[in-house]
Coordinates of C-alpha atoms in Angstrom, one line a residue:
Chain N
M1 CA -72.7 49.5 1.1
T2 CA -74.1 52.1 -1.3
P3 CA -72.1 52.1 -4.5
Q4 CA -70.0 55.2 -5.0
L5 CA -68.3 56.8 -8.0
T6 CA -64.8 58.0 -7.5
L7 CA -62.6 60.0 -9.8
G8 CA -59.0 58.8 -9.9
P9 CA -56.1 61.3 -10.1
V10 CA -55.3 63.0 -13.4
L11 CA -52.4 60.9 -14.7
Y12 CA -51.3 63.2 -17.5
N13 CA -49.4 66.5 -17.6
W14 CA -52.1 69.0 -18.5
P15 CA -51.4 72.7 -18.5
A16 CA -51.9 73.9 -14.9
E17 CA -54.9 76.1 -15.9
T18 CA -56.6 73.2 -17.7
W19 CA -56.0 71.0 -14.6
R20 CA -57.6 73.6 -12.4
D21 CA -60.5 74.1 -14.7
F22 CA -61.0 70.4 -15.0
Y23 CA -61.4 70.0 -11.2
F24 CA -63.6 73.1 -11.0
R25 CA -65.9 71.5 -13.5
I26 CA -65.8 68.2 -11.6
A27 CA -66.7 70.1 -8.4
D28 CA -69.6 71.8 -10.1
E29 CA -71.0 69.1 -12.4
A30 CA -69.7 65.6 -12.0
P31 CA -71.8 63.2 -9.9
V32 CA -68.8 61.6 -8.2
D33 CA -68.5 61.1 -4.5
T34 CA -64.8 61.0 -4.0
V35 CA -62.1 62.9 -5.9
F36 CA -58.4 61.9 -5.9
I37 CA -55.9 64.6 -6.5
G38 CA -52.1 64.6 -6.4
E39 CA -49.3 63.7 -8.8
V40 CA -48.9 59.9 -9.1
I41 CA -46.6 59.6 -12.1
C42 CA -43.7 62.1 -12.0
S43 CA -42.4 64.1 -9.1
K44 CA -41.1 66.8 -11.5
R45 CA -44.7 67.6 -12.5
A46 CA -46.0 68.1 -9.0
P47 CA -44.8 71.7 -8.5
L48 CA -46.6 72.8 -11.8
F49 CA -49.9 72.4 -10.1
D50 CA -49.0 73.8 -6.7
P51 CA -50.2 77.4 -7.6
Y52 CA -53.7 76.2 -8.1
L53 CA -53.9 73.4 -5.5
E54 CA -55.4 75.5 -2.7
E55 CA -58.2 76.8 -5.0
V56 CA -58.9 73.3 -6.3
V57 CA -59.1 71.8 -2.9
A58 CA -61.4 74.6 -1.6
R59 CA -63.7 74.2 -4.6
L60 CA -63.9 70.4 -4.3
K61 CA -64.5 70.5 -0.6
K62 CA -67.2 73.2 -1.0
S63 CA -69.0 70.9 -3.5
G64 CA -69.2 68.2 -0.8
K65 CA -66.8 65.8 -2.5
D66 CA -64.6 63.6 -0.4
L67 CA -61.0 64.4 -1.1
V68 CA -58.1 62.0 -1.2
F69 CA -54.5 62.9 -2.0
A70 CA -52.7 60.2 -4.0
S71 CA -49.0 59.5 -3.5
L72 CA -46.4 58.9 -6.1
A73 CA -46.4 55.4 -7.6
E74 CA -42.6 54.9 -8.0
V75 CA -39.9 56.3 -5.8
T76 CA -36.3 56.5 -6.7
S77 CA -34.7 60.0 -6.6
N78 CA -34.5 62.5 -3.8
I79 CA -37.2 64.6 -5.4
D80 CA -39.5 61.6 -5.4
R81 CA -38.7 60.9 -1.7
R82 CA -39.4 64.5 -0.7
L83 CA -42.7 64.5 -2.5
V84 CA -43.9 61.3 -0.8
E85 CA -42.8 62.7 2.5
R86 CA -44.6 66.0 1.9
V87 CA -47.8 64.2 0.9
A88 CA -47.9 61.2 3.2
A89 CA -46.6 63.0 6.3
S90 CA -49.2 65.7 6.0
D91 CA -52.3 65.3 8.2
E92 CA -54.3 67.7 6.1
F93 CA -55.5 65.1 3.7
F94 CA -56.7 61.5 3.6
I95 CA -53.9 59.7 1.6
E96 CA -53.9 57.0 -1.0
A97 CA -50.7 55.0 -0.8
N98 CA -49.4 53.9 -4.2
D99 CA -45.9 52.8 -3.0
A100 CA -44.7 51.2 0.2
S101 CA -42.8 54.4 1.0
A102 CA -46.1 56.2 1.7
L103 CA -47.0 53.4 4.1
W104 CA -43.8 54.1 6.1
Y105 CA -45.0 57.6 6.8
L106 CA -48.6 56.7 7.3
D107 CA -47.6 54.3 10.1
G108 CA -51.1 53.0 10.8
R109 CA -53.0 56.2 10.2
P110 CA -56.3 55.6 8.3
H111 CA -55.6 55.7 4.5
A112 CA -56.5 54.2 1.1
I113 CA -54.5 51.6 -0.8
G114 CA -54.0 52.6 -4.5
P115 CA -54.1 50.4 -7.6
Y116 CA -50.3 50.3 -7.9
M117 CA -49.9 48.5 -4.5
N118 CA -50.4 44.8 -5.6
A119 CA -53.3 43.8 -3.4
Y120 CA -54.0 40.4 -5.0
N121 CA -55.3 38.2 -2.3
E122 CA -57.1 37.8 1.1
D123 CA -53.8 37.8 3.1
S124 CA -52.8 41.1 1.6
L125 CA -56.2 42.6 2.3
E126 CA -55.9 41.5 5.9
F127 CA -52.4 43.0 6.2
F128 CA -53.5 46.3 4.7
A129 CA -56.7 46.4 6.8
G130 CA -54.6 45.8 10.0
N131 CA -52.2 48.5 8.9
G132 CA -55.0 51.2 8.7
A133 CA -56.4 50.9 5.2
R134 CA -60.0 51.8 4.8
S135 CA -60.3 51.1 1.1
I136 CA -58.4 49.2 -1.5
C137 CA -58.3 49.9 -5.2
L138 CA -57.5 46.5 -6.8
P139 CA -54.8 46.1 -9.5
P140 CA -56.5 46.5 -12.9
E141 CA -55.5 43.1 -14.1
M142 CA -57.6 41.3 -11.5
P143 CA -60.2 38.9 -13.0
A144 CA -63.8 38.6 -11.9
N145 CA -63.3 35.5 -9.7
G146 CA -60.5 37.1 -7.8
I147 CA -62.5 40.3 -7.3
A148 CA -65.4 38.2 -6.0
A149 CA -63.2 36.4 -3.5
L150 CA -61.8 39.6 -2.3
G151 CA -65.2 41.3 -2.2
K152 CA -66.3 38.7 0.3
R153 CA -63.2 39.1 2.5
S154 CA -63.2 42.9 2.4
G155 CA -66.8 42.9 3.8
E156 CA -65.6 40.9 6.8
L157 CA -62.6 43.2 7.3
G158 CA -64.7 46.4 7.0
L159 CA -62.7 47.4 3.9
E160 CA -64.3 49.2 0.9
L161 CA -63.2 47.7 -2.4
E162 CA -62.6 49.8 -5.4
V163 CA -62.2 48.9 -9.0
Q164 CA -61.3 51.1 -12.0
V165 CA -64.2 51.0 -14.5
Y166 CA -63.3 53.5 -17.1
G167 CA -60.3 55.1 -18.8
R168 CA -56.9 54.0 -20.1
I169 CA -55.5 51.1 -18.0
P170 CA -52.2 51.6 -16.1
L171 CA -50.1 48.7 -17.3
A172 CA -46.5 49.3 -16.2
L173 CA -44.0 51.7 -14.5
S174 CA -40.4 52.2 -15.4
A175 CA -37.4 54.2 -14.1
R176 CA -37.0 55.6 -17.6
C177 CA -39.3 58.3 -19.0
Y178 CA -40.5 57.1 -22.4
H179 CA -41.9 60.5 -23.3
A180 CA -38.4 62.0 -22.9
R181 CA -36.8 59.1 -24.8
A182 CA -39.2 59.6 -27.7
H183 CA -37.9 63.1 -28.0
D184 CA -34.2 62.2 -27.6
R185 CA -34.1 63.6 -24.1
T186 CA -33.6 62.1 -20.6
K187 CA -35.9 62.3 -17.6
D188 CA -33.8 65.1 -16.1
S189 CA -33.6 67.1 -19.3
C190 CA -37.2 66.4 -20.4
Q191 CA -38.5 70.0 -20.5
F192 CA -41.9 68.6 -19.7
I193 CA -42.4 67.2 -23.2
C194 CA -45.2 65.0 -21.9
D195 CA -47.4 68.1 -21.9
R196 CA -48.0 67.6 -25.6
D197 CA -50.2 64.6 -25.1
A198 CA -53.3 65.2 -23.1
D199 CA -54.2 61.5 -23.1
G200 CA -50.7 60.1 -23.5
M201 CA -48.7 59.4 -26.6
V202 CA -50.0 56.4 -28.6
L203 CA -47.4 53.8 -29.7
H204 CA -48.3 51.9 -32.9
T205 CA -46.8 48.6 -34.0
L206 CA -44.6 48.6 -37.1
E207 CA -47.8 47.8 -39.1
D208 CA -49.3 51.0 -37.6
R209 CA -51.7 49.3 -35.4
P210 CA -52.3 51.4 -32.3
F211 CA -51.0 49.3 -29.3
L212 CA -50.0 51.2 -26.1
T213 CA -50.0 54.6 -24.6
I214 CA -46.9 56.3 -23.1
N215 CA -47.4 58.7 -20.2
G216 CA -43.9 59.6 -18.9
I217 CA -42.6 56.6 -16.9
Q218 CA -46.0 54.9 -17.2
T219 CA -47.2 52.6 -20.0
Q220 CA -51.0 52.5 -20.4
S221 CA -53.3 50.6 -22.6
Y222 CA -54.3 52.1 -25.9
T223 CA -57.8 50.8 -25.4
C224 CA -60.2 52.5 -23.0
L225 CA -61.4 50.3 -20.1
N226 CA -65.2 50.2 -19.9
L227 CA -66.8 48.0 -17.3
I228 CA -70.3 49.4 -17.7
N229 CA -71.7 46.0 -18.6
E230 CA -70.1 44.5 -15.5
L231 CA -71.2 47.1 -13.0
D232 CA -74.1 45.1 -11.5
E233 CA -71.9 42.0 -11.1
L234 CA -69.1 44.1 -9.5
A235 CA -71.6 45.5 -7.0
A236 CA -73.0 42.1 -6.3
S237 CA -69.4 40.9 -5.7
G238 CA -68.9 43.4 -2.9
V239 CA -67.2 46.2 -4.9
S240 CA -68.5 49.5 -3.5
R241 CA -66.4 52.1 -5.3
F242 CA -66.1 52.5 -9.0
R243 CA -63.2 54.5 -10.3
I244 CA -63.3 56.7 -13.4
S245 CA -59.8 57.6 -14.6
P246 CA -59.8 61.1 -16.1
Q247 CA -59.3 61.6 -19.8
S248 CA -59.0 65.0 -21.5
T249 CA -62.5 64.9 -23.0
G250 CA -65.9 63.6 -21.8
T251 CA -65.0 62.8 -18.2
V252 CA -68.0 64.6 -16.8
A253 CA -70.3 63.0 -19.3
V254 CA -68.8 59.6 -18.5
A255 CA -69.4 60.1 -14.8
K256 CA -73.0 61.1 -15.5
S257 CA -73.5 57.9 -17.5
F258 CA -72.2 55.7 -14.8
S259 CA -74.2 57.6 -12.2
A260 CA -77.4 57.3 -14.2
L261 CA -76.8 53.6 -14.6
L262 CA -76.2 53.1 -10.8
D263 CA -79.4 55.0 -10.2
K264 CA -81.1 52.7 -12.8
E265 CA -82.2 55.8 -14.8
I266 CA -80.7 54.3 -18.0
T267 CA -79.8 50.8 -19.2
P268 CA -76.2 49.6 -19.8
A269 CA -76.9 49.8 -23.6
E270 CA -77.8 53.5 -23.2
A271 CA -74.9 54.1 -20.9
N272 CA -72.5 52.5 -23.5
E273 CA -73.9 54.7 -26.2
C274 CA -73.2 57.8 -24.1
L275 CA -69.7 56.6 -23.4
Q276 CA -69.1 56.0 -27.1
E277 CA -70.3 59.5 -28.0
S278 CA -68.6 61.5 -25.3
G279 CA -65.6 59.6 -24.1
L280 CA -62.1 58.9 -25.2
D281 CA -61.6 58.1 -28.9
A282 CA -60.3 54.6 -28.5
P283 CA -61.8 51.1 -28.6
F284 CA -63.2 49.8 -25.4
S285 CA -61.7 46.8 -23.6
N286 CA -62.7 44.7 -20.6
G287 CA -60.6 41.6 -21.1
F288 CA -58.8 41.6 -17.7
Y289 CA -62.2 41.2 -15.9
H290 CA -63.1 38.2 -18.1
H291 CA -59.7 36.6 -17.6
Q292 CA -58.8 37.3 -21.3
P293 CA -56.0 39.5 -22.7
G294 CA -56.6 42.9 -21.2
M295 CA -56.9 44.6 -24.6
E296 CA -59.9 42.5 -25.6
W297 CA -63.6 43.5 -25.6
C298 CA -65.9 40.7 -24.4
A299 CA -69.4 41.6 -25.3
Chain D
M1 CA -6.4 49.1 -5.2
T2 CA -7.7 48.7 -1.7
Q3 CA -9.4 45.5 -0.5
L4 CA -13.1 45.5 -0.7
F5 CA -15.8 43.7 1.3
K6 CA -16.4 40.4 -0.5
P7 CA -20.0 40.1 -1.5
E8 CA -22.0 36.8 -1.8
L9 CA -22.4 35.6 -5.4
V10 CA -26.0 34.6 -5.8
C11 CA -26.6 32.4 -8.8
P12 CA -29.6 31.0 -10.7
A13 CA -30.7 27.4 -11.0
G14 CA -33.6 26.2 -13.1
T15 CA -32.9 22.5 -12.5
P16 CA -31.2 20.3 -10.0
A17 CA -28.3 19.8 -12.4
G18 CA -28.1 23.6 -12.9
L19 CA -27.9 24.0 -9.1
R20 CA -25.0 21.5 -8.8
T21 CA -23.2 23.3 -11.7
A22 CA -23.6 26.7 -9.9
V23 CA -22.4 25.3 -6.6
D24 CA -19.4 23.6 -8.2
A25 CA -18.6 26.8 -10.1
G26 CA -18.3 28.8 -6.9
A27 CA -21.7 30.2 -6.1
D28 CA -22.1 31.4 -2.5
A29 CA -25.8 31.0 -2.8
V30 CA -28.2 29.6 -5.4
Y31 CA -31.8 30.6 -5.9
C32 CA -34.5 28.4 -7.3
G33 CA -38.2 27.9 -7.3
F34 CA -40.8 25.1 -7.0
Q35 CA -42.6 23.9 -10.1
G36 CA -45.9 25.8 -10.6
P37 CA -47.1 29.3 -10.3
T38 CA -45.4 30.2 -7.0
N39 CA -42.3 31.7 -8.6
A40 CA -41.6 34.3 -11.2
R41 CA -40.0 31.9 -13.7
N42 CA -42.9 29.5 -14.2
F43 CA -41.6 28.0 -17.5
P44 CA -42.3 24.5 -18.7
G45 CA -39.5 22.1 -17.8
L46 CA -38.1 24.4 -15.2
N47 CA -38.0 24.4 -11.4
F48 CA -37.9 21.9 -8.6
T49 CA -40.1 19.3 -6.9
L50 CA -40.0 19.2 -3.1
A51 CA -37.7 16.2 -3.1
E52 CA -35.4 17.8 -5.7
M53 CA -35.3 20.9 -3.6
A54 CA -34.4 18.9 -0.4
D55 CA -31.6 17.2 -2.3
A56 CA -30.5 20.6 -3.6
V57 CA -30.2 21.9 -0.1
T58 CA -28.1 19.0 1.0
Y59 CA -25.8 19.3 -2.0
A60 CA -25.4 23.0 -1.6
H61 CA -24.8 22.9 2.1
D62 CA -22.2 20.1 1.6
G63 CA -20.5 22.5 -0.9
G64 CA -20.6 25.4 1.5
A65 CA -23.4 27.2 -0.4
K66 CA -26.8 28.5 0.6
V67 CA -30.1 27.8 -1.2
L68 CA -32.7 30.6 -1.5
A69 CA -36.3 29.6 -2.4
A70 CA -38.0 32.1 -4.8
I71 CA -41.6 32.1 -3.8
N72 CA -42.1 35.5 -5.4
S73 CA -45.2 35.7 -7.6
F74 CA -48.4 37.1 -6.3
P75 CA -51.0 34.6 -5.2
T76 CA -54.5 35.4 -6.5
A77 CA -57.5 35.3 -4.3
G78 CA -58.6 31.8 -3.4
R79 CA -55.2 30.2 -4.3
T80 CA -53.0 31.4 -1.4
E81 CA -52.8 27.8 0.0
I82 CA -50.5 26.8 -2.8
W83 CA -48.0 29.6 -1.9
K84 CA -48.3 28.9 1.9
K85 CA -47.6 25.2 1.3
A86 CA -44.5 26.2 -0.8
I87 CA -43.3 28.4 2.1
D88 CA -43.9 25.6 4.7
D89 CA -42.2 23.1 2.4
A90 CA -39.2 25.3 1.9
V91 CA -38.8 25.9 5.6
S92 CA -39.2 22.2 6.4
I93 CA -36.2 21.2 4.3
G94 CA -33.9 23.7 5.9
I95 CA -33.9 26.4 3.2
D96 CA -31.6 29.3 4.0
A97 CA -34.0 32.1 3.0
V98 CA -37.3 32.5 1.3
I99 CA -37.6 35.2 -1.3
I100 CA -41.1 36.8 -1.0
A101 CA -42.8 39.5 -3.1
D102 CA -46.4 39.5 -1.9
I103 CA -47.2 41.5 1.3
G104 CA -49.7 38.9 2.4
M105 CA -47.2 36.1 2.1
A106 CA -44.6 38.2 3.9
G107 CA -47.1 38.4 6.8
Y108 CA -47.7 34.7 6.7
M109 CA -44.0 34.0 6.8
S110 CA -43.2 36.3 9.6
R111 CA -46.1 35.0 11.7
N112 CA -45.6 31.3 11.1
H113 CA -41.9 31.0 10.6
P114 CA -40.5 33.9 12.6
A115 CA -37.0 32.4 12.7
Q116 CA -36.7 32.0 9.0
R117 CA -34.9 34.6 6.9
I118 CA -37.1 36.5 4.6
H119 CA -35.6 38.2 1.5
L120 CA -37.8 40.8 -0.1
S121 CA -38.0 39.9 -3.8
V122 CA -37.2 42.3 -6.6
Q123 CA -40.9 41.8 -7.5
A124 CA -42.0 43.7 -4.4
G125 CA -40.6 46.8 -6.1
A126 CA -39.2 48.4 -2.9
S127 CA -36.9 51.0 -4.3
S128 CA -36.6 53.7 -1.6
P129 CA -35.2 53.6 2.0
E130 CA -38.7 54.3 3.3
A131 CA -40.3 51.4 1.4
I132 CA -37.6 49.0 2.4
N133 CA -37.7 50.1 6.0
F134 CA -41.5 49.6 6.0
Y135 CA -40.9 46.0 5.1
C136 CA -38.2 45.7 7.8
R137 CA -40.5 47.2 10.4
N138 CA -43.4 44.9 9.6
F139 CA -41.8 41.6 8.5
D140 CA -38.3 41.8 9.8
I141 CA -36.9 41.2 6.3
K142 CA -33.2 40.5 6.4
R143 CA -32.4 41.4 2.8
V144 CA -33.9 43.4 -0.1
V145 CA -33.3 42.5 -3.7
L146 CA -33.3 46.0 -5.3
P147 CA -35.3 46.7 -8.4
R148 CA -33.1 47.4 -11.4
I149 CA -34.1 51.1 -11.5
L150 CA -31.5 52.7 -9.2
T151 CA -28.1 54.3 -9.9
V152 CA -25.2 53.0 -7.9
A153 CA -25.1 56.4 -6.1
E154 CA -28.8 55.8 -5.1
I155 CA -28.0 52.3 -4.0
K156 CA -25.2 53.7 -1.7
K157 CA -27.8 56.1 -0.2
V158 CA -30.3 53.3 0.3
H159 CA -27.6 51.2 2.0
D160 CA -26.8 54.0 4.4
E161 CA -30.5 54.4 5.4
I162 CA -31.9 50.9 5.7
G163 CA -31.8 48.2 8.3
C164 CA -31.2 45.2 6.1
E165 CA -28.8 43.8 3.5
I166 CA -28.9 44.6 -0.2
E167 CA -28.8 42.2 -3.1
A168 CA -28.3 43.7 -6.5
F169 CA -28.6 42.3 -10.0
V170 CA -25.4 42.4 -12.0
F171 CA -25.8 40.3 -15.0
G172 CA -28.4 38.8 -17.3
N173 CA -31.7 39.5 -18.9
I174 CA -33.2 42.8 -18.0
G175 CA -36.8 43.9 -18.4
M176 CA -37.4 47.6 -18.8
M177 CA -40.4 47.9 -16.4
A178 CA -40.1 48.1 -12.7
E179 CA -40.4 44.6 -11.4
G180 CA -43.7 43.5 -10.0
R181 CA -45.4 46.4 -11.7
C182 CA -45.9 45.3 -15.3
A183 CA -49.0 43.9 -16.8
L184 CA -48.0 44.2 -20.4
T185 CA -47.8 40.5 -21.1
N186 CA -51.3 40.0 -19.6
Y187 CA -52.6 42.9 -21.7
V188 CA -51.6 40.9 -24.9
T189 CA -51.7 37.2 -23.9
G190 CA -54.1 36.9 -20.9
Q191 CA -51.3 35.5 -18.8
S192 CA -50.0 37.6 -16.0
T193 CA -46.4 38.2 -15.0
N194 CA -47.4 38.9 -11.4
M195 CA -50.0 36.3 -10.9
D196 CA -48.8 33.5 -13.2
G197 CA -45.0 34.2 -13.2
V198 CA -44.7 34.5 -17.0
C199 CA -43.3 37.2 -19.2
S200 CA -43.8 37.0 -22.9
P201 CA -44.7 33.2 -22.8
A202 CA -43.3 31.1 -25.6
S203 CA -46.8 29.7 -26.3
H204 CA -47.7 33.2 -27.7
V205 CA -44.5 33.9 -29.6
H206 CA -44.5 33.5 -33.3
Y207 CA -42.0 34.3 -36.1
E208 CA -43.2 35.2 -39.5
E209 CA -41.1 35.7 -42.6
D210 CA -42.4 38.2 -45.1
E211 CA -41.8 38.3 -48.9
D212 CA -38.6 40.3 -48.6
R213 CA -37.3 37.6 -46.1
N214 CA -37.6 40.0 -43.2
L215 CA -38.4 38.2 -40.0
K216 CA -41.3 39.5 -37.9
T217 CA -41.3 38.6 -34.3
K218 CA -44.8 38.6 -32.8
L219 CA -46.4 38.3 -29.4
G220 CA -50.0 37.2 -29.8
E221 CA -51.3 39.2 -32.7
F222 CA -49.0 42.1 -32.3
T223 CA -45.7 42.6 -34.2
I224 CA -43.0 43.4 -31.7
D225 CA -40.1 43.8 -34.1
C226 CA -39.1 43.2 -37.7
I227 CA -35.6 42.2 -38.4
A228 CA -33.8 42.4 -41.8
C229 CA -32.4 39.2 -43.2
G230 CA -29.1 38.3 -41.5
E231 CA -29.7 40.3 -38.3
N232 CA -30.1 38.5 -35.0
A233 CA -33.8 38.3 -34.0
G234 CA -34.3 39.0 -30.3
Y235 CA -36.9 37.2 -28.3
P236 CA -40.1 39.3 -28.5
T237 CA -40.7 41.0 -25.2
I238 CA -43.0 44.0 -25.4
C239 CA -40.5 46.3 -23.7
K240 CA -37.8 45.6 -26.2
G241 CA -39.8 46.0 -29.4
R242 CA -39.8 48.6 -32.1
Y243 CA -42.7 50.9 -32.6
N244 CA -44.0 54.0 -34.3
A245 CA -45.0 57.2 -32.5
G246 CA -46.5 60.1 -34.3
H247 CA -43.2 61.9 -34.9
K248 CA -40.8 59.0 -34.6
Q249 CA -40.8 55.9 -36.7
E250 CA -39.5 52.4 -36.1
Y251 CA -37.7 53.1 -32.9
Y252 CA -37.1 51.1 -29.7
A253 CA -39.7 53.0 -27.6
F254 CA -38.5 51.4 -24.4
E255 CA -35.1 49.8 -24.9
E256 CA -33.2 47.9 -27.5
P257 CA -32.8 44.1 -27.1
V258 CA -30.0 44.4 -24.6
S259 CA -29.0 42.4 -21.5
L260 CA -27.5 43.7 -18.3
N261 CA -23.7 43.5 -17.7
L262 CA -22.4 45.4 -14.7
T263 CA -18.9 44.0 -14.8
R264 CA -17.3 47.4 -15.0
L265 CA -19.4 48.6 -12.0
L266 CA -18.5 45.7 -9.7
P267 CA -16.1 47.7 -7.5
D268 CA -18.5 50.6 -7.3
L269 CA -21.3 48.2 -6.2
M270 CA -19.0 46.6 -3.6
R271 CA -18.1 50.0 -2.2
A272 CA -21.8 51.0 -2.1
G273 CA -22.3 48.3 0.5
V274 CA -24.1 45.6 -1.6
T275 CA -24.1 42.4 0.4
A276 CA -24.9 40.1 -2.5
L277 CA -24.5 40.2 -6.3
K278 CA -27.2 38.4 -8.2
I279 CA -27.0 36.8 -11.6
E280 CA -30.2 36.4 -13.6
G281 CA -31.0 33.3 -15.7
R282 CA -32.8 30.4 -14.1
Q283 CA -34.0 29.5 -17.7
R284 CA -30.4 29.3 -19.0
S285 CA -28.3 26.3 -19.8
R286 CA -25.8 24.7 -17.5
A287 CA -22.9 25.7 -19.8
Y288 CA -24.0 29.3 -19.5
V289 CA -24.4 29.2 -15.7
K290 CA -20.9 27.6 -15.4
A291 CA -19.3 30.2 -17.6
V292 CA -21.0 33.2 -15.9
V293 CA -20.6 32.0 -12.3
S294 CA -16.9 31.1 -12.8
A295 CA -16.1 34.4 -14.4
F296 CA -17.9 36.4 -11.7
R297 CA -16.2 34.3 -9.0
Q298 CA -12.8 35.2 -10.3
A299 CA -13.6 38.9 -10.7
V300 CA -15.2 39.3 -7.3
D301 CA -12.4 37.4 -5.5
A302 CA -9.8 39.6 -7.2
Y303 CA -11.5 42.8 -6.4
S304 CA -12.0 41.8 -2.7
R305 CA -8.2 41.0 -2.5
G306 CA -7.5 44.5 -3.9
D307 CA -6.3 43.1 -7.3
E308 CA -7.4 44.3 -10.7
P309 CA -9.0 41.2 -12.3
D310 CA -9.0 40.4 -16.0
I311 CA -12.6 41.1 -16.9
S312 CA -12.3 40.1 -20.5
N313 CA -14.0 36.8 -19.8
L314 CA -17.0 38.6 -18.4
L315 CA -17.2 41.1 -21.1
A316 CA -17.0 38.3 -23.7
L317 CA -20.0 36.6 -22.2
T318 CA -22.3 39.1 -23.9
E319 CA -20.1 39.5 -27.0
G320 CA -22.2 39.6 -30.1
H321 CA -25.2 40.7 -28.0
R322 CA -25.9 44.2 -27.1
E323 CA -25.3 44.9 -23.4
T324 CA -26.2 47.8 -21.1
Q325 CA -25.4 49.1 -17.6
G326 CA -29.1 49.9 -17.4
A327 CA -30.2 52.3 -14.7
F328 CA -27.0 51.7 -12.6
R329 CA -24.4 54.0 -14.1
S330 CA -26.1 57.3 -14.4
K331 CA -29.3 59.1 -14.2
T332 CA -29.0 60.0 -17.9
W333 CA -30.2 56.4 -18.7
R334 CA -33.6 57.6 -17.5

């Protein structure tokens, strides 16, 4: 399969106009094949982007991108449930399921399995494929040997395998909103305080060492995942889709670097240099892939 | 007070002796795991061999209790045979139910052992009626262990809309992240909660005293908390550590070092239609298990008779430690 670049959903609460302009720019400039839209983290945020959704969808479609609508990753309240139903029951979009509640509505229709779904082994792949999955984005903690084993099986099942290769790593979900908590509010009374942090709120240890990143109910890495050095190996393992997770700066440049590397126009060293210059201002990590602590960088 | 439906009391056992203690103390069911990576409490010195599990089933059944096998971590690619063998073994010794988290293993069970009860593990993270019904539809699960992220009101709603029983945690250690959806330990230690069944492994925990005799608790190279002399140092799990954010210093960004105690919510949970009440703590001592199980036995029996039990015993179990009702009481916890 020809390797494809995909752009994961925006995970942060950006001002709606910024969100719109980001996708316009992606449509016009970013060499990605598939674009994921939709609110994955917080159902309260979803309506903020609705006024621009139609325009964004039209612009992305016009640019020839494949469009996938991602469903909510954690479902507890009635608002969450209504959002999942609205997204997953719609036949307007191809859906990425990030929680089993979306699978309930999809009921065998072709769809994608998102990185929050815990597809760790061959048996899970088989179930998902039999249930209508066309592609599966693996959990970010999956090490190289696991990816390779699944790459082999996914080929036999006709599944496309996807792996996140860039951006902050999603590490955990909670019922509690840690953005609200940091500002002495609750999830219901948050007043959308998460909009202050375009790439999440960095938590430091008591010795002031940057450690984790808070994004509402989600906890992410402080480090920025970068699998540019592993791209060839991933492709050889049977991974055909490489996911870039949007950050507030440099996402288009990052996509261009990955694209140029896939087209063999630049070397991994040159690509890394571009990422360093234009991407997120945080150290790189690739530890999960090398079966090391996820925060580590294995050169 | 009116009589309430009497729920099963589901109790932890990390060892055969622990299981006998729980059965003797009045557990209706005991859950335990095999040694190795197949269960979510893969700690050294804990869990059962096949022979021990078989004896445990006999002992429990003689005492009128059930045994539930927790085979609830996520097999990694190329290793699923270990989990499948654990499932086959559990079925072969007459286990009452197998607790499963992985969707592939749920498929394996429902195909190969269609008559065997499947309980959907808390690690599967099925928190909505739609998610639970999806598992019912595909794997005929008989019970869901709910993630500790719902209010009692939401649990009631779930109960009214699903086609299986509900098991809810009521007591013990509580992580702050949704179960089955946390890679924080792996991010720091290289060992995975989902794949290896460990959270904040002791091998990576260190305590360091500084010059002012403050005690730093560390996981790997990261300081998780710093406790002044004389205070109780909690076990360093990332989600109960103290951190700095730009505008806020030295605060528990996720939660304080608390444990779950839903004693005061027991009647509400029973009214919400919960079939089984679960006590956490397979890593705990026999004395602890005996005290907790006996106290819950008395309280549950009293409520189901319509009596008001003396819950001071239960409240005393966490005395000296901070406790929480977590997500269960109200949405303001979120």
